Coordinates of N, CA and C in Angstrom, one line a residue:
X1 N 31.7 20.6 -64.1 CA 31.2 19.1 -63.9 C 31.9 18.4 -62.9
X2 N 31.2 17.7 -61.9 CA 32.0 17.0 -60.7 C 32.7 15.5 -61.1
X3 N 33.7 15.3 -60.8 CA 34.3 14.3 -61.0 C 33.7 13.1 -60.6
X4 N 34.0 11.9 -61.1 CA 33.4 10.6 -60.6 C 33.9 10.3 -59.2
X5 N 35.2 10.8 -58.9 CA 35.6 10.6 -57.4 C 34.8 11.3 -56.4
X6 N 34.5 12.5 -56.8 CA 33.6 13.3 -55.8 C 32.3 12.8 -55.6
X7 N 31.6 12.4 -56.8 CA 30.2 11.9 -56.8 C 30.2 10.6 -55.7
X8 N 31.3 9.7 -56.2 CA 31.3 8.6 -55.1 C 31.6 8.7 -53.7
X9 N 32.2 9.8 -53.5 CA 32.4 10.2 -52.2 C 31.1 10.6 -51.4
X10 N 30.4 11.6 -52.2 CA 29.0 11.8 -51.9 C 28.1 11.0 -51.5
X11 N 28.0 10.0 -52.6 CA 27.2 8.9 -52.5 C 27.4 8.1 -51.2
X12 N 28.6 7.6 -50.9 CA 29.1 6.9 -49.8 C 28.8 7.5 -48.6
X13 N 28.8 8.9 -48.4 CA 28.5 9.8 -47.1 C 27.0 9.7 -46.9
X14 N 26.1 9.8 -48.0 CA 24.7 9.7 -47.8 C 24.3 8.4 -47.4
X15 N 24.8 7.4 -48.0 CA 24.6 6.0 -47.4 C 25.0 5.8 -46.0
X16 N 26.1 6.5 -45.5 CA 26.4 6.1 -44.1 C 25.4 6.9 -43.4
X17 N 24.9 8.2 -43.7 CA 23.8 8.6 -42.9 C 22.8 8.0 -42.7
X18 N 22.3 7.4 -43.9 CA 21.1 6.5 -43.9 C 21.3 5.4 -42.8
X19 N 22.2 4.7 -43.1 CA 22.7 3.6 -42.3 C 22.7 3.9 -40.9
X20 N 23.4 5.0 -40.5 CA 23.3 5.3 -39.0 C 22.0 5.8 -38.4
X21 N 21.1 6.3 -39.3 CA 19.7 6.9 -38.7 C 18.9 5.6 -38.8
X22 N 19.1 4.6 -39.6 CA 18.3 3.4 -39.5 C 18.8 2.5 -38.2
X23 N 19.8 2.5 -38.1 CA 20.4 1.7 -37.1 C 19.9 2.2 -35.6
X24 N 20.2 3.7 -35.5 CA 19.8 4.0 -34.0 C 18.4 4.2 -34.1
X25 N 17.7 4.3 -35.0 CA 16.2 4.2 -34.7 C 15.7 2.9 -34.6
X26 N 16.2 2.1 -34.8 CA 15.7 0.8 -34.4 C 16.3 0.0 -33.1
X27 N 17.1 0.6 -32.6 CA 17.6 0.1 -31.4 C 16.7 -0.2 -30.2
X28 N 16.7 -1.1 -29.6 CA 15.6 -1.3 -28.5 C 16.1 -0.2 -27.4
X29 N 14.9 0.4 -26.8 CA 15.0 1.5 -25.7 C 14.8 0.8 -24.4
X30 N 15.1 1.5 -23.5 CA 14.9 1.3 -22.1 C 13.6 1.7 -21.6
X31 N 12.8 2.4 -22.6 CA 11.5 3.0 -22.2 C 10.3 2.1 -22.8
X32 N 10.6 0.9 -23.2 CA 9.5 0.1 -23.7 C 8.7 -0.5 -22.4
X33 N 7.6 -0.7 -22.8 CA 6.5 -1.3 -21.7 C 7.0 -2.1 -20.5
X34 N 8.0 -2.9 -21.3 CA 8.4 -4.1 -20.4 C 9.8 -3.9 -19.9
X35 N 10.2 -2.8 -19.9 CA 11.9 -2.4 -19.4 C 11.8 -2.4 -18.0
X36 N 12.1 -2.9 -17.1 CA 12.2 -3.1 -15.8 C 13.8 -3.1 -15.3
X37 N 14.1 -2.3 -14.5 CA 15.5 -2.2 -13.9 C 15.7 -3.5 -13.0
X38 N 16.9 -3.8 -12.9 CA 17.1 -5.1 -11.7 C 16.8 -4.3 -10.4
X39 N 16.0 -5.1 -9.8 CA 15.9 -4.5 -8.4 C 17.0 -4.6 -7.5
X40 N 17.5 -3.7 -6.7 CA 18.5 -3.4 -5.7 C 17.9 -2.7 -4.4
X41 N 18.9 -2.6 -3.6 CA 18.2 -2.1 -2.2 C 17.7 -0.7 -2.5
X42 N 18.3 -0.2 -3.3 CA 17.9 1.5 -3.5 C 17.0 1.5 -5.0
X43 N 16.9 0.4 -5.6 CA 16.0 0.8 -7.0 C 14.9 -0.1 -6.7
X44 N 14.0 0.7 -6.6 CA 12.6 0.0 -6.0 C 11.6 -0.1 -7.2
X45 N 11.7 0.7 -8.2 CA 10.6 0.6 -9.4 C 11.3 0.6 -10.6
X46 N 10.3 0.7 -11.7 CA 10.7 0.6 -13.1 C 10.9 1.9 -14.0
X47 N 11.7 2.1 -14.6 CA 12.2 3.3 -15.5 C 11.2 4.3 -16.1
X48 N 9.7 3.8 -16.0 CA 8.6 4.3 -16.3 C 8.1 5.1 -15.2
X49 N 8.6 5.1 -14.1 CA 8.1 5.9 -12.9 C 6.9 5.3 -12.6
X50 N 6.8 4.0 -12.6 CA 5.4 3.4 -12.2 C 5.2 3.8 -10.6
X51 N 6.2 4.4 -9.9 CA 5.9 4.5 -8.3 C 5.4 6.1 -8.1
X52 N 5.2 6.7 -9.1 CA 4.9 8.2 -9.0 C 3.7 8.3 -8.3
X53 N 3.7 9.3 -7.4 CA 2.4 9.2 -6.4 C 1.2 9.1 -7.3
X54 N 0.1 8.2 -6.7 CA -0.9 7.9 -7.3 C -2.0 9.0 -7.3
X55 N -2.4 9.5 -8.5 CA -3.3 10.6 -8.5 C -4.7 10.2 -8.1
X56 N -5.0 8.9 -8.4 CA -6.3 8.6 -7.8 C -6.5 7.9 -6.3
X57 N -5.6 8.3 -5.4 CA -5.4 8.1 -4.2 C -6.3 8.9 -3.6
X58 N -7.4 8.6 -2.7 CA -8.0 9.4 -2.1 C -7.4 10.2 -0.9
X59 N -7.6 11.4 -0.9 CA -6.8 12.3 0.3 C -7.5 11.9 1.6
X60 N -7.1 12.4 2.6 CA -7.4 12.0 3.9 C -9.1 12.6 4.0
X61 N -9.7 11.6 4.5 CA -11.2 11.9 4.6 C -11.6 11.5 5.9
X62 N -13.0 12.1 6.5 CA -13.6 11.8 7.8 C -13.5 10.6 8.3
X63 N -13.9 9.6 7.4 CA -13.8 8.2 7.9 C -12.7 7.5 8.2
X64 N -11.2 8.2 8.0 CA -10.1 7.7 7.9 C -9.7 7.3 9.4
X65 N -8.9 6.5 9.9 CA -8.4 6.4 11.1 C -6.9 6.6 11.2
X66 N -6.6 7.7 11.9 CA -5.4 8.4 11.6 C -4.6 8.4 13.2
X67 N -3.4 7.7 13.0 CA -2.5 7.6 14.2 C -1.4 8.9 13.8
X68 N -1.5 9.9 14.3 CA -0.4 11.0 14.1 C -1.2 12.3 13.8
X69 N -0.3 13.4 13.2 CA -0.8 14.5 12.9 C -1.3 14.4 11.4
X70 N -2.4 15.1 11.1 CA -2.8 15.1 9.6 C -2.0 16.0 8.9
X71 N -1.4 16.7 9.3 CA -0.5 17.5 8.7 C 1.2 16.9 8.4
X72 N 1.3 15.5 9.1 CA 2.6 15.4 9.2 C 3.3 15.4 7.7
X73 N 4.5 15.3 7.5 CA 5.3 15.3 6.3 C 5.2 14.1 5.4
X74 N 5.1 12.9 6.1 CA 4.9 11.6 5.9 C 3.5 10.9 6.3
X75 N 3.0 10.6 5.4 CA 1.6 10.0 5.5 C 1.6 8.7 4.9
X76 N 1.6 7.6 5.6 CA 1.4 6.2 5.2 C 0.0 5.7 5.4
X77 N -0.5 5.4 4.4 CA -1.9 4.8 4.2 C -1.9 3.2 3.9
X78 N -2.6 2.6 4.8 CA -2.2 1.0 4.9 C -3.7 0.7 4.6
X79 N -3.9 -0.2 3.5 CA -5.0 -1.1 3.1 C -4.9 -2.5 3.5
X80 N -5.9 -2.9 4.2 CA -5.8 -4.4 4.7 C -7.2 -4.8 5.2
X81 N -7.2 -6.2 5.5 CA -8.2 -6.8 6.1 C -7.8 -7.5 7.2
X82 N -8.4 -7.9 8.4 CA -8.1 -8.4 9.5 C -7.7 -9.6 9.6
X83 N -8.2 -10.5 8.4 CA -7.8 -11.9 8.2 C -6.6 -12.2 7.4
X84 N -6.0 -11.1 6.9 CA -4.7 -11.2 6.0 C -3.7 -11.3 6.7
X85 N -3.0 -12.5 6.6 CA -1.6 -12.5 7.5 C -0.7 -11.5 7.0
X86 N -0.6 -10.9 5.8 CA 0.4 -9.9 5.3 C 0.0 -8.7 6.0
X87 N -1.2 -8.5 6.1 CA -1.6 -7.1 6.8 C -1.1 -7.1 8.3
X88 N -1.2 -8.6 8.9 CA -0.9 -8.3 10.3 C 0.7 -8.2 10.4
X89 N 1.4 -8.7 9.3 CA 2.8 -8.5 9.6 C 3.1 -7.1 9.2
X90 N 2.3 -6.3 8.3 CA 2.6 -5.0 8.0 C 2.3 -4.3 9.1
X91 N 1.3 -4.4 9.9 CA 0.8 -3.9 11.0 C 2.0 -3.8 12.3
X92 N 2.5 -5.0 12.3 CA 3.6 -5.0 13.2 C 4.8 -4.3 13.0
X93 N 5.1 -4.2 11.6 CA 6.2 -3.5 11.1 C 6.1 -1.8 11.4
X94 N 4.8 -1.7 11.1 CA 4.2 -0.3 11.1 C 4.5 0.2 12.6
X95 N 3.9 -0.4 13.6 CA 3.7 -0.3 15.0 C 5.4 -0.1 15.6
X96 N 6.3 -0.7 15.0 CA 7.8 -0.6 15.4 C 8.3 0.7 14.9
X97 N 7.9 0.9 13.5 CA 8.5 2.1 12.7 C 8.1 3.3 13.4
X98 N 6.8 3.3 13.7 CA 6.1 4.8 13.9 C 6.9 5.5 15.2
X99 N 7.4 4.9 16.1 CA 8.2 5.8 17.1 C 9.4 6.3 16.7
X100 N 10.1 5.5 15.9 CA 11.3 6.1 15.0 C 11.1 7.3 14.5
X101 N 9.8 7.6 13.8 CA 9.8 8.9 13.0 C 8.8 10.0 13.9
X102 N 8.3 9.6 14.9 CA 7.5 10.5 15.7 C 6.6 11.1 15.0
X103 N 6.5 12.4 15.3 CA 5.3 13.3 14.6 C 5.7 13.7 12.9
X104 N 6.9 13.1 12.5 CA 7.0 13.2 11.1 C 6.2 12.3 10.3
X105 N 5.6 11.1 10.9 CA 5.1 10.0 10.2 C 3.5 9.8 11.0
X106 N 2.5 9.8 9.9 CA 1.1 9.8 10.4 C 0.7 8.2 9.7
X107 N 0.1 7.5 10.3 CA -0.3 6.2 10.1 C -1.9 6.3 9.7
X108 N -2.5 5.9 8.6 CA -3.7 5.8 8.3 C -4.2 4.6 7.9
X109 N -5.3 4.0 8.6 CA -5.7 2.7 8.1 C -7.1 2.7 7.6
X110 N -7.3 2.1 6.1 CA -8.4 1.8 5.5 C -8.6 0.3 5.3
X111 N -10.0 -0.1 5.2 CA -10.5 -1.5 5.2 C -10.4 -1.8 3.8
X112 N -9.9 -3.0 3.4 CA -10.0 -3.5 2.0 C -10.5 -5.1 2.2
X113 N -11.7 -5.3 2.7 CA -11.8 -6.6 3.0 C -12.2 -7.4 1.6
X114 N -11.6 -8.8 1.5 CA -11.5 -9.3 0.4 C -12.5 -10.6 0.4
X115 N -12.9 -11.0 -0.7 CA -13.9 -12.2 -0.7 C -13.4 -13.5 -0.1
X116 N -12.1 -13.7 -0.2 CA -11.3 -14.7 0.1 C -11.3 -15.2 1.6
X117 N -11.6 -13.9 2.4 CA -11.4 -14.1 4.0 C -13.0 -13.9 4.3
X118 N -13.5 -15.1 4.8 CA -15.0 -15.0 5.1 C -15.4 -14.1 6.3
X119 N -14.4 -13.7 7.2 CA -14.6 -12.8 8.2 C -14.1 -11.4 8.1
X120 N -13.6 -11.2 6.9 CA -12.8 -9.8 6.6 C -13.9 -8.6 6.9
X121 N -15.2 -8.6 6.4 CA -16.1 -7.7 6.7 C -16.7 -7.6 8.0
X122 N -16.9 -8.5 8.8 CA -17.4 -8.7 9.9 C -16.3 -7.8 10.9
X123 N -15.2 -8.5 10.8 CA -14.1 -8.0 11.6 C -13.7 -6.3 11.4
X124 N -13.9 -6.1 10.1 CA -13.8 -4.5 9.9 C -14.8 -3.6 10.4
X125 N -16.1 -4.2 10.5 CA -17.2 -3.5 11.0 C -17.0 -3.4 12.4
X126 N -16.7 -4.6 13.1 CA -16.1 -4.6 14.6 C -15.3 -3.4 14.9
X127 N -14.3 -3.4 14.2 CA -13.2 -2.4 14.4 C -13.6 -1.1 14.3
X128 N -14.8 -0.7 13.2 CA -15.3 0.6 13.2 C -16.5 0.6 14.6
X129 N -17.1 -0.4 15.0 CA -17.9 -0.2 16.2 C -16.7 0.1 17.4
X130 N -15.7 -0.3 17.6 CA -14.7 0.1 18.4 C -14.4 1.5 18.3
X131 N -14.1 1.8 16.9 CA -13.6 3.2 16.8 C -14.9 4.2 17.3
X132 N -16.1 3.8 17.2 CA -17.2 4.7 17.5 C -17.1 4.8 19.1
X133 N -16.4 3.9 19.9 CA -16.5 4.0 21.3 C -15.1 4.5 21.7
X134 N -14.4 4.9 20.7 CA -13.1 5.7 21.1 C -11.8 4.8 21.2
X135 N -12.0 3.4 20.9 CA -10.8 2.5 20.8 C -10.5 1.7 19.5
X136 N -10.5 2.5 18.4 CA -10.1 1.7 17.1 C -8.7 1.2 17.1
X137 N -7.7 1.8 17.4 CA -6.4 1.4 17.3 C -6.1 0.3 18.1
X138 N -6.4 0.4 19.5 CA -6.0 -0.8 20.5 C -7.2 -2.2 20.0
X139 N -8.2 -1.9 19.4 CA -9.1 -3.0 18.9 C -8.4 -3.6 17.5
X140 N -8.0 -2.6 16.6 CA -7.4 -3.1 15.5 C -6.0 -3.8 15.6
X141 N -5.3 -3.6 16.7 CA -4.0 -4.2 17.0 C -4.6 -5.6 17.6
X142 N -5.3 -5.5 18.6 CA -5.7 -6.8 18.9 C -6.2 -7.9 18.0
X143 N -7.2 -7.3 17.1 CA -7.5 -8.2 16.0 C -6.3 -8.7 15.2
X144 N -5.5 -7.8 14.9 CA -4.3 -8.5 14.1 C -3.3 -9.5 15.1
X145 N -3.2 -9.1 16.1 CA -2.2 -10.0 17.2 C -3.0 -11.4 17.4
X146 N -4.5 -11.3 17.4 CA -5.0 -12.6 17.8 C -5.6 -13.2 16.5
X147 N -5.2 -13.0 15.4 CA -5.7 -13.4 14.1 C -5.6 -15.0 14.0
X148 N -4.8 -15.5 14.5 CA -4.6 -17.1 14.7 C -5.6 -17.8 15.5
X149 N -6.2 -17.1 16.4 CA -7.4 -17.4 17.2 C -8.7 -17.5 16.7
X150 N -9.0 -16.2 16.4 CA -10.5 -15.8 15.9 C -10.7 -16.4 14.5
X151 N -9.7 -16.4 13.7 CA -10.0 -17.0 12.2 C -10.4 -18.3 12.0
X152 N -10.2 -19.0 13.1 CA -10.7 -20.5 13.1 C -12.0 -20.7 13.5
X153 N -12.7 -19.5 14.0 CA -14.2 -19.6 14.6 C -15.1 -20.4 13.4
X154 N -15.8 -21.3 13.7 CA -16.7 -22.2 13.1 C -17.7 -21.4 12.4
X155 N -18.2 -20.5 12.7 CA -19.3 -19.5 12.1 C -19.1 -18.0 12.8
X156 N -20.1 -17.4 12.4 CA -20.1 -16.0 12.8 C -20.5 -15.8 14.3
X157 N -21.5 -16.6 14.7 CA -21.8 -16.5 16.1 C -20.4 -16.9 16.9
X158 N -19.7 -17.7 16.6 CA -18.6 -18.1 17.3 C -17.8 -17.0 17.1
X159 N -17.6 -16.2 16.1 CA -16.7 -15.1 16.0 C -17.1 -14.0 16.8
X160 N -18.4 -13.8 16.9 CA -19.1 -12.8 17.7 C -18.7 -12.9 19.2
X161 N -18.4 -14.0 19.6 CA -17.8 -14.3 21.2 C -16.3 -13.8 21.2
X162 N -15.6 -14.0 20.3 CA -14.0 -13.0 20.1 C -14.4 -11.6 20.2
X163 N -15.3 -11.2 19.4 CA -15.3 -9.8 19.1 C -16.0 -9.0 20.3
X164 N -16.7 -9.5 21.1 CA -17.2 -9.2 22.3 C -15.9 -9.1 23.4
X165 N -15.4 -10.4 23.5 CA -14.2 -10.4 24.6 C -13.2 -9.4 24.3
X166 N -12.9 -9.1 22.9 CA -11.8 -8.2 22.4 C -12.2 -6.9 22.9
X167 N -13.4 -6.4 22.7 CA -14.1 -5.2 23.1 C -14.1 -4.9 24.5
X168 N -14.2 -6.0 25.5 CA -14.1 -5.9 26.9 C -12.7 -5.6 27.4
X169 N -11.8 -6.3 26.6 CA -10.3 -6.2 26.9 C -9.8 -4.9 26.7
X170 N -10.3 -4.0 25.7 CA -9.9 -2.8 25.4 C -10.8 -1.7 26.1
X171 N -11.5 -2.2 27.4 CA -12.3 -1.4 28.0 C -13.6 -0.6 27.6
X172 N -14.1 -1.4 26.6 CA -15.5 -1.0 25.9 C -16.6 -1.6 26.7
X173 N -17.3 -0.9 27.6 CA -18.3 -1.3 28.5 C -19.5 -1.7 27.6
X174 N -20.1 -1.1 26.6 CA -21.1 -1.4 26.0 C -21.0 -2.2 24.7
X175 N -21.0 -3.4 24.9 CA -20.8 -4.5 23.9 C -22.1 -4.7 22.9
X176 N -23.0 -4.3 23.0 CA -24.2 -4.4 22.2 C -24.0 -4.5 20.9
X177 N -23.2 -3.2 20.3 CA -22.8 -3.3 18.9 C -22.0 -4.4 18.2
X178 N -21.6 -5.1 19.1 CA -20.6 -6.2 18.7 C -21.4 -7.5 18.5
X179 N -22.7 -7.3 19.1 CA -23.6 -8.5 19.1 C -24.5 -8.4 17.9
X180 N -25.2 -7.2 18.1 CA -26.4 -7.1 17.0 C -26.4 -5.8 16.1
X181 N -25.5 -4.8 16.1 CA -25.5 -3.8 15.4 C -24.3 -3.5 14.5
X182 N -23.6 -4.5 14.1 CA -22.4 -4.5 13.3 C -22.6 -4.0 11.8
X183 N -24.0 -4.0 11.3 CA -24.3 -3.8 9.9 C -24.2 -2.4 9.5
X184 N -24.5 -1.6 11.0 CA -24.7 0.0 10.7 C -23.4 0.5 10.2
X185 N -22.2 -0.3 10.4 CA -21.1 0.0 10.0 C -20.5 0.0 8.7
X186 N -21.3 -0.9 7.8 CA -21.0 -1.4 6.7 C -20.5 -0.4 5.6
X187 N -21.4 0.7 5.6 CA -21.0 2.0 4.6 C -19.7 2.4 4.7
X188 N -19.3 2.5 6.0 CA -18.0 3.1 6.3 C -16.9 2.3 5.6
X189 N -17.0 0.9 5.8 CA -16.1 0.0 5.4 C -16.3 0.1 3.9
X190 N -17.4 0.1 3.3 CA -17.4 0.1 1.8 C -16.9 1.3 1.1
X191 N -16.9 2.4 2.0 CA -16.3 3.5 1.5 C -14.8 3.5 1.4
X192 N -14.2 2.9 2.3 CA -12.7 2.5 2.2 C -12.3 1.5 1.0
X193 N -13.2 0.6 0.9 CA -13.0 -0.4 -0.2 C -13.0 0.1 -1.6
X194 N -13.8 1.1 -1.6 CA -14.1 1.8 -3.1 C -12.8 2.7 -3.4
X195 N -12.3 3.2 -2.2 CA -11.1 4.0 -2.4 C -10.0 3.2 -2.9
X196 N -9.9 2.0 -2.3 CA -8.9 1.0 -2.8 C -9.0 0.7 -4.1
X197 N -10.2 0.4 -4.6 CA -10.4 -0.1 -6.0 C -10.3 1.3 -6.9
X198 N -10.6 2.6 -6.4 CA -10.2 3.8 -7.3 C -8.7 4.0 -7.4
X199 N -7.9 3.6 -6.4 CA -6.8 3.8 -6.4 C -5.7 2.6 -7.0
X200 N -6.8 1.7 -7.6 CA -6.0 0.7 -8.4 C -5.6 -0.5 -7.6
X201 N -5.6 -0.6 -6.4 CA -5.0 -1.6 -5.8 C -5.5 -2.9 -6.1
X202 N -4.7 -3.8 -6.1 CA -5.0 -5.1 -6.6 C -5.3 -6.3 -5.5
X203 N -4.6 -6.0 -4.4 CA -4.7 -7.0 -3.3 C -4.2 -6.2 -2.1
X204 N -4.1 -7.1 -1.0 CA -3.6 -6.8 0.5 C -2.3 -7.4 0.6
X205 N -1.5 -6.9 1.4 CA -1.6 -5.7 2.0 C -1.1 -4.5 1.0
X206 N -1.8 -3.2 1.1 CA -1.5 -2.2 0.5 C -0.8 -1.0 1.3
X207 N 0.3 -0.5 1.1 CA 1.0 0.6 1.6 C 1.5 1.7 0.7
X208 N 0.7 2.9 0.9 CA 1.1 4.0 0.2 C 1.7 5.0 1.2
X209 N 2.9 5.4 0.7 CA 3.7 6.6 1.5 C 3.7 7.8 0.7
X210 N 3.1 8.9 1.1 CA 2.8 10.1 0.5 C 2.4 9.7 -1.2
X211 N 1.6 8.7 -1.2 CA 0.9 8.4 -2.6 C 1.4 7.4 -3.4
X212 N 2.8 7.0 -3.0 CA 3.7 6.1 -3.6 C 3.5 4.7 -3.0
X213 N 3.2 3.8 -4.0 CA 2.8 2.4 -3.6 C 4.1 1.4 -3.2
X214 N 4.1 0.9 -2.1 CA 5.4 0.1 -1.9 C 5.1 -1.2 -2.7
X215 N 6.4 -1.6 -3.4 CA 6.3 -2.7 -4.4 C 6.4 -4.1 -3.7
X216 N 5.3 -4.4 -3.0 CA 5.3 -5.7 -1.9 C 5.6 -6.8 -3.0
X217 N 5.0 -7.0 -4.2 CA 5.4 -8.2 -5.1 C 6.9 -8.4 -5.4
X218 N 7.9 -7.3 -5.3 CA 9.2 -7.3 -5.7 C 9.9 -7.4 -4.4
X219 N 9.3 -6.8 -3.2 CA 10.2 -6.7 -2.1 C 9.5 -7.1 -1.1
X220 N 10.3 -8.1 -0.1 CA 9.3 -8.8 1.0 C 9.1 -7.6 2.1
X221 N 8.0 -7.8 2.8 CA 7.8 -6.9 4.0 C 8.7 -7.2 5.2
X222 N 9.6 -6.6 5.1 CA 10.6 -6.5 6.5 C 10.7 -5.0 7.1
X223 N 11.2 -4.8 8.2 CA 11.1 -3.6 8.8 C 12.3 -2.8 8.1
X224 N 13.4 -3.4 7.7 CA 14.5 -2.7 7.0 C 13.9 -2.1 5.6
X225 N 13.2 -3.1 4.9 CA 12.7 -2.6 3.5 C 11.8 -1.6 3.7
X226 N 10.9 -1.8 4.5 CA 9.8 -0.6 4.7 C 10.5 0.7 5.2
X227 N 11.4 0.6 6.0 CA 12.1 1.8 6.6 C 13.0 2.4 5.4
X228 N 13.3 1.6 4.5 CA 14.3 2.1 3.4 C 13.3 2.9 2.5
X229 N 12.2 2.2 2.3 CA 11.2 2.8 1.3 C 10.6 4.1 1.9
X230 N 10.4 4.3 3.0 CA 9.8 5.6 3.9 C 10.9 6.5 3.8
X231 N 12.1 6.1 4.0 CA 13.2 7.1 3.8 C 13.6 7.8 2.4
X232 N 13.5 6.8 1.3 CA 13.5 7.4 0.0 C 12.3 8.4 -0.4
X233 N 11.2 8.0 0.0 CA 10.2 8.9 -0.2 C 10.5 10.2 0.5
X234 N 11.0 10.3 1.8 CA 11.0 11.3 2.5 C 12.3 12.0 1.7
X235 N 13.1 11.7 1.5 CA 14.4 12.2 0.7 C 14.1 12.9 -0.7
X236 N 13.0 12.2 -1.2 CA 12.7 12.7 -2.5 C 11.3 13.4 -2.7
X237 N 10.8 13.6 -1.4 CA 9.7 14.5 -1.4 C 8.4 14.0 -2.0
X238 N 8.4 12.4 -2.2 CA 7.2 12.2 -3.0 C 7.4 11.8 -4.3
X239 N 8.4 12.4 -4.9 CA 8.7 12.4 -6.4 C 9.1 11.0 -7.0
X240 N 9.0 10.8 -8.1 CA 9.4 9.5 -8.8 C 10.9 9.3 -8.2
X241 N 10.9 7.9 -7.8 CA 12.2 7.5 -7.2 C 13.3 7.2 -8.1
X242 N 12.9 6.7 -9.5 CA 13.6 6.4 -10.7 C 14.5 5.2 -10.1
X243 N 15.7 5.2 -10.6 CA 16.6 4.2 -10.2 C 17.6 4.7 -9.3
X244 N 17.4 5.3 -8.2 CA 18.5 5.8 -7.2 C 19.5 4.9 -7.0

């Protein structure tokens, strides 16, 4: 028969085990839905790997406009509309960064016209018309660089004057499409728009590098921030960056 002392020790040990299990089981964890790490220059996203390459991002397709090699190790897909100030800023940044990476980086542009910008669809169609004439990227850049001028057009007819002028500036001789045939490019613009919706993009600008979305709400669009982001993707081969 066990002595009362031994029984007491066993009971105390059992109670201690129960306490420890209960305590550590109920501790808050960093894996909760709202657990977000403090943003630092090298910690870009949350511990749930929210920046893992997006499986719904549409791979390169025929309607994409690509500046670079299709098999480049770094593929930056930019979503935007030409009346979006943030998109104009992103375009300026990416134009500065592209030479730094050379053939390692391919830029891809996709239209994501929003209802808040009344000329977003029309300018996207005009860019497509310029693309059909072999001048997409020069026209794309001109629309962004002249955004403060044409966005103030009083109506679509006034806007057409700007669109024709820009076509002439990039050496497009046939300006008829910019006057009366823009609607035929609507389906190409809509295909880009649907790919943004499919990828879960909520607004402009959107920048995916190797399928990872730049956290534009947490980190301002600056050349340093975007460069750091591209470099992190490059170093980690597109995998979840975690809290490096």
